[in-house]
Coordinates of C-alpha atoms in Angstrom, one line a residue:
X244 CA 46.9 73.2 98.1
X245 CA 47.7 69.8 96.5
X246 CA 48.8 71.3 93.2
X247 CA 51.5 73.8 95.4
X248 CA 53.6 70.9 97.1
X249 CA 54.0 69.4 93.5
X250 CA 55.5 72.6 92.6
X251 CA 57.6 73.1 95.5
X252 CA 58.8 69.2 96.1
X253 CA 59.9 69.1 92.1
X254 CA 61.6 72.8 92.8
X255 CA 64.0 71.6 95.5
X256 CA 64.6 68.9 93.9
X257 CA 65.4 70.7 90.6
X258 CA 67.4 73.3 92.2
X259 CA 69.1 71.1 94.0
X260 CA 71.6 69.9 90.2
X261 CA 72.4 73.1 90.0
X262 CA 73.6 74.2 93.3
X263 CA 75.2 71.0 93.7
X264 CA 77.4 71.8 90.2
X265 CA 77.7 74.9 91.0
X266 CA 79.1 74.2 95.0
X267 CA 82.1 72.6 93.4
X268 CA 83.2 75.9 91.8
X269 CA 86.5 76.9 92.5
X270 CA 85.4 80.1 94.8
X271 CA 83.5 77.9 97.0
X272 CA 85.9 75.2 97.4
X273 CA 88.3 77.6 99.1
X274 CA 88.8 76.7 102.6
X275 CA 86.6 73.6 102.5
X276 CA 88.9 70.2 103.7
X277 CA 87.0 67.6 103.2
X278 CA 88.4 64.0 103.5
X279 CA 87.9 60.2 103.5
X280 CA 87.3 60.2 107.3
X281 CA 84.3 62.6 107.4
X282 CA 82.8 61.3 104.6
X283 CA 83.1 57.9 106.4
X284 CA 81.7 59.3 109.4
X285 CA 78.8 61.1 107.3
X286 CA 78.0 58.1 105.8
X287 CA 77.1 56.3 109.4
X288 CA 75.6 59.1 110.8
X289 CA 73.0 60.0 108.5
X290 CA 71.2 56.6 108.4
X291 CA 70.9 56.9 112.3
X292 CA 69.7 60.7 111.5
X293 CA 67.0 58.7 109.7
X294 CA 66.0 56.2 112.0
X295 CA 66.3 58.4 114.8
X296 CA 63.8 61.6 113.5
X297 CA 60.9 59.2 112.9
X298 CA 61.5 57.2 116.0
X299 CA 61.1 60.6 118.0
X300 CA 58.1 61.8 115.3
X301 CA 56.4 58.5 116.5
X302 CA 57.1 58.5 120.4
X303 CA 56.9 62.5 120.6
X304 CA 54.0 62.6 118.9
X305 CA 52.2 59.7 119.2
X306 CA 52.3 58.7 116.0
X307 CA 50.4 55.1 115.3
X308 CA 50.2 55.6 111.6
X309 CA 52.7 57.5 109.2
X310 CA 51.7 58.0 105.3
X311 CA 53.9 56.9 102.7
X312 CA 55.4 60.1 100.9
X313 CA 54.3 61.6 97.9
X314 CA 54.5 64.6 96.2
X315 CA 51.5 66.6 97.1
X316 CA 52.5 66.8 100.6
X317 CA 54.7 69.7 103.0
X318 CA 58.5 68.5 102.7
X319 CA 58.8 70.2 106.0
X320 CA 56.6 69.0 108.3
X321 CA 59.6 66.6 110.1
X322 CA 57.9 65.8 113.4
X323 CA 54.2 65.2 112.0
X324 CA 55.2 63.5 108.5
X325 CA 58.8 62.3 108.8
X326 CA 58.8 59.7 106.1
X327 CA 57.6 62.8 103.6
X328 CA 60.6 65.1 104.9
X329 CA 63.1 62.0 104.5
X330 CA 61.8 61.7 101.2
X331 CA 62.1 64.6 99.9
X332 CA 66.0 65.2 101.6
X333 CA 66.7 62.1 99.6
X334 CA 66.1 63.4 96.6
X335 CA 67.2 66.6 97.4
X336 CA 70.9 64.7 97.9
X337 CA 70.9 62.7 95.4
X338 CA 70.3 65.4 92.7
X339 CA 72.7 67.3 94.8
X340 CA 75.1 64.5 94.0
X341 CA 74.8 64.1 90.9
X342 CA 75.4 67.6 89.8
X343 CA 77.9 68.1 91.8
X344 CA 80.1 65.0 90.1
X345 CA 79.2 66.2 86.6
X346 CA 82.2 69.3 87.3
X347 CA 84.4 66.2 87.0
X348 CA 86.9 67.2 90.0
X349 CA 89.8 65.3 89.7
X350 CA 90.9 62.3 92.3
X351 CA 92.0 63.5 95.3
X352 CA 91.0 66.5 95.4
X353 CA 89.2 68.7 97.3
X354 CA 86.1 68.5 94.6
X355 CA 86.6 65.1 94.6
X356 CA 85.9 64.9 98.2
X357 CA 83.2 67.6 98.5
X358 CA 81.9 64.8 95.3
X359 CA 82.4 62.0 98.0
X360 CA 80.6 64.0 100.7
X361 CA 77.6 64.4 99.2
X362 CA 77.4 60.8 97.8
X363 CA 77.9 60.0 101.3
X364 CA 75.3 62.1 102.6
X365 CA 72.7 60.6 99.2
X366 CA 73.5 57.0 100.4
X367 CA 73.4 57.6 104.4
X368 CA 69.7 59.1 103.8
X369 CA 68.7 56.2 100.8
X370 CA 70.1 53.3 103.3
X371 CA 68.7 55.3 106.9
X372 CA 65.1 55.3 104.6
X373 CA 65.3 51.8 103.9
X374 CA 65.9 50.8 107.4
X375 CA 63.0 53.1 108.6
X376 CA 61.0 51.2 105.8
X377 CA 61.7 48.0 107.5
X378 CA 61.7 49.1 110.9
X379 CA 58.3 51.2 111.0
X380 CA 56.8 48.9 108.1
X381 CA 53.3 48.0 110.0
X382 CA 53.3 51.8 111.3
X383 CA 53.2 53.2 107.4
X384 CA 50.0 53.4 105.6
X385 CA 48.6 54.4 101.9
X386 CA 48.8 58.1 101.7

């Protein structure tokens, strides 16, 4: 079952460059408005996101101990293995990020911003797993 989760972990991850060039297609920015304040506002939500799904995994559940993430495990198993699920979301953004900036929108637009947004989103979930890192460091163990 090991081998499978490799697959699917490196999939999303993978097909996350190309939807994210492709989201910034002229079609699918129609009717989109993104702008500095929601990206802003993005940005300080998802670290509490973070902080806040493996702070319930741990009271709901009980959780003493929580693996470190690799990529031989379910990416969506949130409440039982939150720090694999924030993980793999992470990676999932940044690659969304990243393809989505190599369409080159240009400043001030609305590809620019939807480029903005999920940089935001990428860096909300890097800086919310860092804090959970810190935060929960003597509840993670080897996985």
């Amino acid at each position: 079952m090991k081998n499978i989760w490799y697959v699917v972990n490196i999939a999303l991850v993978t097909l996350a460059f190309p939807g994210g060039y492709s989201s910034l297609s002229p079609e699918k920015l129609l009717n989109k408005n993104p702008d500095a304040i929601f990206c802003g506002v993005t940005l300080l939500l998802t670290p509490l996101f973070s902080i806040g799904s493996v702070g319930y995994s741990i009271r709901r559940w009980n959780h003493s101990r929580l693996a470190r993430p690799t990529l031989s495990r379910n990416p969506f198993n949130w409440w039982h293995d939150p720090l694999q699920s924030l993980f793999i979301s992470t990676c999932i953004a940044i690659s969304t990020a990243i393809g989505s900036a190599l369409r080159h929108p240009s400043l001030g637009s609305v590809g620019f911003w939807m480029v903005a947004f999920y940089s935001c989103v990428a860096l909300g979930l890097l800086i919310g797993q860092i804090l959970v890192y810190r935060i929960y460091r003597e509840n993670i163990i080897a996985a």
